[in-house]
Coordinates of C-alpha atoms in Angstrom, one line a residue:
X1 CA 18.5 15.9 -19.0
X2 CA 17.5 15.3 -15.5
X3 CA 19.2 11.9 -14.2
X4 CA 16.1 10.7 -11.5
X5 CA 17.5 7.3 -9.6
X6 CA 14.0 6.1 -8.2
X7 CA 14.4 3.2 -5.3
X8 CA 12.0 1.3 -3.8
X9 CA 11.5 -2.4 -2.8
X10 CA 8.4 -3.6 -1.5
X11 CA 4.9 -4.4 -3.9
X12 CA 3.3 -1.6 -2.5
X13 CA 5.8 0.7 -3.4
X14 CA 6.1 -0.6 -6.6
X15 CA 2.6 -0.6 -7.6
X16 CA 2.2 3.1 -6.4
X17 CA 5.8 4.0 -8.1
X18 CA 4.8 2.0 -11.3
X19 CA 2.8 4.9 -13.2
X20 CA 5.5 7.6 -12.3
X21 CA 8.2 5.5 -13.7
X22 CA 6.6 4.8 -16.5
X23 CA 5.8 8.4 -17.5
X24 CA 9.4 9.1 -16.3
X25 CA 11.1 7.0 -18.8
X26 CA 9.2 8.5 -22.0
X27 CA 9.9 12.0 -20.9
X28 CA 12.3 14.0 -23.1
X29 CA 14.2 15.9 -20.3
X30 CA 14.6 13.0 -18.0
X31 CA 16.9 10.1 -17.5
X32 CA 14.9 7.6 -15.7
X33 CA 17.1 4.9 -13.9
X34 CA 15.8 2.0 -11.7
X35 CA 16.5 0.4 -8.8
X36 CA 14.8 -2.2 -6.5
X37 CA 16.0 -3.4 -3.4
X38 CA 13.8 -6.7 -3.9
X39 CA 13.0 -6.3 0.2
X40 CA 9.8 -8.2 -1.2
X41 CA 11.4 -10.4 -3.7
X42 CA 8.7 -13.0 -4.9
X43 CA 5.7 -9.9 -4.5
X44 CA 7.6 -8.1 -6.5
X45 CA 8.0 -9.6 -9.7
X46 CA 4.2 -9.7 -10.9
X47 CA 4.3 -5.7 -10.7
X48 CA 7.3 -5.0 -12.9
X49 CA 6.0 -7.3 -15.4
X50 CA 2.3 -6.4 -15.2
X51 CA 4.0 -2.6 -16.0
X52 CA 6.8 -3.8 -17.6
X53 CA 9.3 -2.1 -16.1
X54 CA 13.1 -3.9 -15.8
X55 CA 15.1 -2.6 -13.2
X56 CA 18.7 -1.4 -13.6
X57 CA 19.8 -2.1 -10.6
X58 CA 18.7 -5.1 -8.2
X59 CA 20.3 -4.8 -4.7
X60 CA 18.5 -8.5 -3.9
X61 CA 18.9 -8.0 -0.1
X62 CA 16.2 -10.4 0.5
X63 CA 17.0 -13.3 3.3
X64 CA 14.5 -15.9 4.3
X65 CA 13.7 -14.1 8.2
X66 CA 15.2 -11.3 7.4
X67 CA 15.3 -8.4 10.1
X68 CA 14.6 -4.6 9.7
X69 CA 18.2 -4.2 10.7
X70 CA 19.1 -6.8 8.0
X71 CA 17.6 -4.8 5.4
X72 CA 19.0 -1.1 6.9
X73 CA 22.6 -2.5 6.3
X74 CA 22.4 -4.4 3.1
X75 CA 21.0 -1.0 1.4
X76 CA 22.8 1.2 2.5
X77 CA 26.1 -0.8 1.7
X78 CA 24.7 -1.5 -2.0
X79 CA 23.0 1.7 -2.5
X80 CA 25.7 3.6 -1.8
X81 CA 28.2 2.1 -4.6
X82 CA 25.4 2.7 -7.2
X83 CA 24.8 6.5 -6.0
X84 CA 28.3 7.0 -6.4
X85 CA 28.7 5.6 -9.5
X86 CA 25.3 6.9 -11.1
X87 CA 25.3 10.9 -9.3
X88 CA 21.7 11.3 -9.9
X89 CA 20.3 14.8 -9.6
X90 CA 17.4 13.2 -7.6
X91 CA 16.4 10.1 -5.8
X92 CA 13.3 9.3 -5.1
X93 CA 11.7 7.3 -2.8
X94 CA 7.9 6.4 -2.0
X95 CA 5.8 6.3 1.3
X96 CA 7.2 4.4 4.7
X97 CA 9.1 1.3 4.3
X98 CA 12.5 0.5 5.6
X99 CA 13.9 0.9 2.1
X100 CA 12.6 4.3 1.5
X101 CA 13.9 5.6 4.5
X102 CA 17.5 3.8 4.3
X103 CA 17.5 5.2 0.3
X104 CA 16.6 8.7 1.7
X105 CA 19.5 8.7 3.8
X106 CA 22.2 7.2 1.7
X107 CA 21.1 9.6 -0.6
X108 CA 21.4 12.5 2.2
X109 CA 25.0 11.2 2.7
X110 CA 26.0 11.5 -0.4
X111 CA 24.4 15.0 -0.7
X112 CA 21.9 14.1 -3.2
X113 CA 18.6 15.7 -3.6
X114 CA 15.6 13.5 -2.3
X115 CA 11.9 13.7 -3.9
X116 CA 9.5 11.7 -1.4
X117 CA 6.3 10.5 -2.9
X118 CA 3.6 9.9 -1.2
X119 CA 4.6 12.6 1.6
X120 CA 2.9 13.8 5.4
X121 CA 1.0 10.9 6.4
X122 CA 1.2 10.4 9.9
X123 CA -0.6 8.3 12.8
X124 CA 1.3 10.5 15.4
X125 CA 2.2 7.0 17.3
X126 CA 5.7 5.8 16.7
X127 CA 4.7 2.4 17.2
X128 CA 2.1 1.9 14.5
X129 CA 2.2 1.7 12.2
X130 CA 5.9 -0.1 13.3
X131 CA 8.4 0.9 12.0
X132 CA 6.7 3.2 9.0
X133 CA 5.8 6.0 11.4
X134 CA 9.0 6.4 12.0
X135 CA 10.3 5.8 8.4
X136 CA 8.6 8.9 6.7
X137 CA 9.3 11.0 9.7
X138 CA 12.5 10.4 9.2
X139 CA 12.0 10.5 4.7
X140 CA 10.4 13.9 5.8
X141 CA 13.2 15.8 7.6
X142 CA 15.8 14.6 4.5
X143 CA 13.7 15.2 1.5
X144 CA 14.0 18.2 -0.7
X145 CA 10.7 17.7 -2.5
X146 CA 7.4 16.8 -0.7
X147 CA 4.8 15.2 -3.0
X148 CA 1.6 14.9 -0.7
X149 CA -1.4 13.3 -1.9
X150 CA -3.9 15.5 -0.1
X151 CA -4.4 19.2 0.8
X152 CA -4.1 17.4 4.8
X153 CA -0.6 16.0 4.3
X154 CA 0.9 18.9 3.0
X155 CA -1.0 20.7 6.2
X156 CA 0.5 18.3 8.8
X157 CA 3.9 18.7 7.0
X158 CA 3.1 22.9 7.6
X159 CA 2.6 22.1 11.1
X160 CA 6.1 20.8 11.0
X161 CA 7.7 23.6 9.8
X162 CA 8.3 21.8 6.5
X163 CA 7.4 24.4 4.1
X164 CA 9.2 24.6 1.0
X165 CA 8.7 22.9 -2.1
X166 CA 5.3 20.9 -0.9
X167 CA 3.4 19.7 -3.7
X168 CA -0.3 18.3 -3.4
X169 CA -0.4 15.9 -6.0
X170 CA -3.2 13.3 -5.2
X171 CA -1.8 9.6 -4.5
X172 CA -0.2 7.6 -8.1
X173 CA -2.3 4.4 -6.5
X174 CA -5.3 5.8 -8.3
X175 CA -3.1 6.3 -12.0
X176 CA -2.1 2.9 -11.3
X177 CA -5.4 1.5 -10.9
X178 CA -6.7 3.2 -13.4
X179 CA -4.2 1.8 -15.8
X180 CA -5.2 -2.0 -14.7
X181 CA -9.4 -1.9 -13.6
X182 CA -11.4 -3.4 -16.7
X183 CA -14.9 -4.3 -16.9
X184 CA -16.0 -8.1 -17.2
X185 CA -12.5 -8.9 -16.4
X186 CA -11.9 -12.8 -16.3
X187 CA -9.4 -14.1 -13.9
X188 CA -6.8 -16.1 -13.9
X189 CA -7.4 -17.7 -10.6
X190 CA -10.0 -19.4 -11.9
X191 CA -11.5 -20.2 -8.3
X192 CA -12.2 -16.3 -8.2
X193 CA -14.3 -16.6 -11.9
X194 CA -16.6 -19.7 -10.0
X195 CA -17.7 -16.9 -6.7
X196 CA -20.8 -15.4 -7.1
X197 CA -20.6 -11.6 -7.3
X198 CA -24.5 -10.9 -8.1
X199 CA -26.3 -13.1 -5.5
X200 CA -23.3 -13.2 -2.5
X201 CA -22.0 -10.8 -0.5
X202 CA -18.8 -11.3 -1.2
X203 CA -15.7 -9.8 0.9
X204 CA -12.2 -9.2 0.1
X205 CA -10.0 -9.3 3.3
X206 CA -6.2 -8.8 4.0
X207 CA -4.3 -8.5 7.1
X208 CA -0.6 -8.5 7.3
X209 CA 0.7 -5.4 9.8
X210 CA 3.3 -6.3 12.5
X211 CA 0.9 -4.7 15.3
X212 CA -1.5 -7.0 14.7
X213 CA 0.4 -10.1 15.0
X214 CA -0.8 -12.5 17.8
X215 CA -4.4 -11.8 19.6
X216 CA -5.3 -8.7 17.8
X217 CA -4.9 -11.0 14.6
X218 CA -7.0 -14.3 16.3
X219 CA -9.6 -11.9 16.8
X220 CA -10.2 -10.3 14.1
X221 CA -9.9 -13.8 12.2
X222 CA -12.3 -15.1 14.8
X223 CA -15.1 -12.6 14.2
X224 CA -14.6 -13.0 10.2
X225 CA -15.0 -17.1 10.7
X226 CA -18.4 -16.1 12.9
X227 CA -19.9 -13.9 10.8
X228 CA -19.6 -16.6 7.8
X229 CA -20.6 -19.5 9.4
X230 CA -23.6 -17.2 11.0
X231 CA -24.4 -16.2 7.3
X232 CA -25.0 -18.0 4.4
X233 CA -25.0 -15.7 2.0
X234 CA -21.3 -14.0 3.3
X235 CA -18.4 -15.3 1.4
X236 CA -14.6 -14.1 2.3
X237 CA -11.1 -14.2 -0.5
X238 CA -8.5 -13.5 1.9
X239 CA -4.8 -13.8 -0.2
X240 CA -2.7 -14.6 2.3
X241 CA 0.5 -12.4 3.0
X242 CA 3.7 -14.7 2.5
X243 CA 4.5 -14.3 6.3
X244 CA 4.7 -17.5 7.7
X245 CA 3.5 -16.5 11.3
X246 CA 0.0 -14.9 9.5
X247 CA -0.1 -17.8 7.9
X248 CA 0.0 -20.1 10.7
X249 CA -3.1 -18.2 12.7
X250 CA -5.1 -18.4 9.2
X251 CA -4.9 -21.3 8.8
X252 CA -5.9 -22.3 12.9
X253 CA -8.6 -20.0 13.0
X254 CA -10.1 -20.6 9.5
X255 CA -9.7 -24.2 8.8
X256 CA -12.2 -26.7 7.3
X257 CA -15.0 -23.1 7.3
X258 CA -16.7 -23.3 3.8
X259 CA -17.2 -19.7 2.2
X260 CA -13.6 -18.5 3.6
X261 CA -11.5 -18.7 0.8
X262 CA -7.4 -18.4 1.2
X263 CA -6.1 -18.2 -1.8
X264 CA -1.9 -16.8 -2.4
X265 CA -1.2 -13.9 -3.1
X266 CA -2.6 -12.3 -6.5
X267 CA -1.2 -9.8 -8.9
X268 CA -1.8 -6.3 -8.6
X269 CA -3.8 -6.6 -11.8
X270 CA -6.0 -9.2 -10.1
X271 CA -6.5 -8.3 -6.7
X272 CA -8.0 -4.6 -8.1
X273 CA -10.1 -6.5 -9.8
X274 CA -11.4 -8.6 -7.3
X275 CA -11.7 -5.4 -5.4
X276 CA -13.8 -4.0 -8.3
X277 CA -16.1 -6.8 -8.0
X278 CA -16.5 -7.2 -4.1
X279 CA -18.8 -6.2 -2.2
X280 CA -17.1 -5.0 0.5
X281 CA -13.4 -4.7 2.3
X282 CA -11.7 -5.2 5.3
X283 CA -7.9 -4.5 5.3
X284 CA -5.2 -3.2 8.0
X285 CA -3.5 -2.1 4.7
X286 CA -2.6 1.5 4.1
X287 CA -3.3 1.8 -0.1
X288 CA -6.0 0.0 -0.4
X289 CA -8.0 2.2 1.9
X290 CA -7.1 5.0 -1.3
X291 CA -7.9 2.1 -4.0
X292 CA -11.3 0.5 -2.9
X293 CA -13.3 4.1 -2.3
X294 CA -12.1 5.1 -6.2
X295 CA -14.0 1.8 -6.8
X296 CA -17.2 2.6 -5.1
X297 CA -16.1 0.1 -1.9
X298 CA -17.2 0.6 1.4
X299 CA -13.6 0.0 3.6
X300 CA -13.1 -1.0 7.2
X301 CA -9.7 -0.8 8.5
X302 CA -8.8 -3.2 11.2
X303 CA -6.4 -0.7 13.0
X304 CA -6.6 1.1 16.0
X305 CA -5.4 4.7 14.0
X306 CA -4.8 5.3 10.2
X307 CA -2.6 7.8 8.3
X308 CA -5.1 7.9 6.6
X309 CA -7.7 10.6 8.1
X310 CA -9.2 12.0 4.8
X311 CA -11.1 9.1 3.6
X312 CA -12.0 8.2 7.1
X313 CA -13.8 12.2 6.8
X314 CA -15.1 11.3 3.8
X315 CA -17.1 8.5 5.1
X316 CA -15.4 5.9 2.8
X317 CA -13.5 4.4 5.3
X318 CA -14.1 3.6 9.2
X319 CA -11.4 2.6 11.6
X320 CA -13.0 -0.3 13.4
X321 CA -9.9 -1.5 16.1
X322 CA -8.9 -5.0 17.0
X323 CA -11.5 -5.9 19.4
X324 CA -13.4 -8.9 18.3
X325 CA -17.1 -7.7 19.5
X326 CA -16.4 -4.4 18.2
X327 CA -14.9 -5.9 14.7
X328 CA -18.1 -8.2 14.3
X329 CA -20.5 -5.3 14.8
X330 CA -19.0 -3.2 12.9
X331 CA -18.5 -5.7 9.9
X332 CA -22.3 -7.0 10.4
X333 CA -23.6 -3.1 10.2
X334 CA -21.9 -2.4 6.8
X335 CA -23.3 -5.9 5.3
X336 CA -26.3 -5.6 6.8
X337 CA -27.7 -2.2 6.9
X338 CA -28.2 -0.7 3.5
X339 CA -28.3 2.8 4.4
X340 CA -25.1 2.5 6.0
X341 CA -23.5 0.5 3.0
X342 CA -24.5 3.3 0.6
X343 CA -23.6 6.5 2.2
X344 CA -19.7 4.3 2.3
X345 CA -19.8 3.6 -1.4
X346 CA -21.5 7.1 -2.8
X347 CA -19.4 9.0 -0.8
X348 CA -16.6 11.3 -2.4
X349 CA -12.7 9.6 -2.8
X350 CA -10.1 11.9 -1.5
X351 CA -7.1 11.0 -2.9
X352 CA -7.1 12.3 -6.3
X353 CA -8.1 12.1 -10.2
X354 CA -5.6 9.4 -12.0
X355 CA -2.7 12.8 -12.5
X356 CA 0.0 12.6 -9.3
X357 CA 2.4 11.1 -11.9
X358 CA 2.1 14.0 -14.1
X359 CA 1.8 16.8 -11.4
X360 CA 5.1 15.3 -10.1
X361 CA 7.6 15.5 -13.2
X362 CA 5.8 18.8 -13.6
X363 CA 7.2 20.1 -10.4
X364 CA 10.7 17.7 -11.1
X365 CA 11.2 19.3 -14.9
X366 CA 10.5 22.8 -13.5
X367 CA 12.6 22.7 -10.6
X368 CA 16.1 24.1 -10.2
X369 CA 17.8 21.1 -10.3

């Protein structure tokens, strides 16, 4: 048996680590133990029990306000007691958060082998995204295994002499939203079942990346409010992030505007949905710009750069910046001009077929741990 600790912490990571740990724990030469450092405590939740998966280990290091340094310390002092007491043959970690790259290295310390999923995306700017650039540079130079989603991560991780035991996998986001996308799906935000899919264009918008806080963030906001109250037949669902300063601009820039609708955050069972019924996106988010092109959905990032590149190739995604003018253009082109709408939505989704789970306890299991 193969004793796999897998760690992660935020609802991203535990949507995209969802389908591996379940395949994990029904495999017959694998002992599959769990732990969450609960760095997003209340997004959490919804994604364990939509998967049902129960942890075995729950660092809770969440503080109202917490700090990146706050979570660094807490993990690593609580992590380390349940390394040394479990001695895993392999920890793995997903993507670029502050808890994967703190797990990474108090696994490294204790001389543990580390399996990073979700490996070589870069932005080749330390800043942004801040600090995840950083965080799977640093995931990168511990990691014994590299699961890259695309044939282009595991060529940027060539360029850095990181050669051995590469894997190209495709990205678990799209097993996991295969596991959860239904047709005529009813929600249970019942304000989502009364929008009108078939006669409105209807948008599905997040925004929640520290580099966008402050005027990058009022404009973008700003040219989202303009081109709704230009157009009647544009409606918005924005689910707010939890942070309190997003929430404060959203709710200056977008209140009393009929057709933009804030709602809280939904489950990850419920927000792919509503991104199988929208019409379009626009996100600064980093998975959904795999998610919405396996859906058909044209995707515009509101981001400078993206780590992204190969759906950006593909022509499912286009990096559209901060600026407002250049953010209502772009926004108005894709609603607007059909031929531009359709080459986004027929064109080909990059990041894989609904197997990285499988390709990576393949590579695990047959491995010389």
């Amino acid at each position: 048996m193969i004793r796999v600790l897998s760690v992660f912490g935020t609802r991203p990571e535990a949507i995209k680590m969802a389908p591996l740990l379940k395949k994990l724990e029904s495999h017959s030469d694998i002992e599959s133990i769990v732990c969450t450092t609960s760095q997003h405590k209340e997004m959490i939740q919804s994604v364990l029990d939509t998967f049902n998966i129960v942890p075995d280990f729950d660092l809770e290091i969440m503080t109202p306000n917490q700090t990146i340094i706050d979570i660094i310390t807490k993990t690593f002092n609580r992590l380390d007691k349940i390394i040394k007491d479990v001695q895993p043959q392999i920890v793995l970690v997903h993507g670029d958060t502050t808890t994967a790259s703190t797990s990474a290295q108090v696994a490294f310390l204790n001389q543990i082998p580390v399996g990073h999923v979700e490996a070589g995306l870069r932005t080749n700017n330390k800043y942004s995204p801040f600090p995840e650039e950083i965080n799977r540079r640093i995931i990168s130079i511990i990691a014994d295994f590299h699961f890259a989603p695309t044939l282009k991560n595991a060529q940027q991780l060539n360029d850095e002499s990181i050669k051995e035991n590469v894997f190209v996998t495709g990205n678990t986001v799209i097993d996991a939203l295969m596991m959860v996308s239904k047709e005529n799906y009813v929600f249970e935000n019942n304000k989502l079942n009364t929008l009108d899919f078939d006669n409105k264009k209807v948008c599905l918008f997040t925004c929640h990346r520290r580099e966008n806080l402050g005027l990058p963030m009022t404009n973008i906001f700003s040219a989202i409010k303009d081109i709704v109250l230009e157009n009647k037949d544009v409606e918005i669902v924005f689910p707010i992030h939890m942070n309190p300063k997003i929430r404060i601009i959203a709710n200056k820039v977008f209140d009393g505007i009929e057709r933009i609708n804030l709602i809280e955050p939904l489950n990850y069972v419920e927000f792919s949905n509503l991104m199988n019924k929208c019409y379009l996106v626009v996100t600064d988010s980093g998975g959904i710009q795999e998610e919405a092109p396996s859906l058909g959905k044209p995707v515009l990032v509101v981001r400078t750069e993206t780590e992204r590149p190969e759906a950006v190739e593909a022509g499912t995604v286009k990096i559209i910046g901060v600026d407002y003018d250049n953010v209502k253009r772009e926004i108005e082109n894709v609603l607007f001009n059909e031929s531009v709408y359709n080459s986004m939505c027929n064109a080909t989704n990059p990041y894989g077929d609904g197997n990285a789970s499988a390709r990576i306890i393949d590579a695990i299991v047959n491995s010389e741990l």
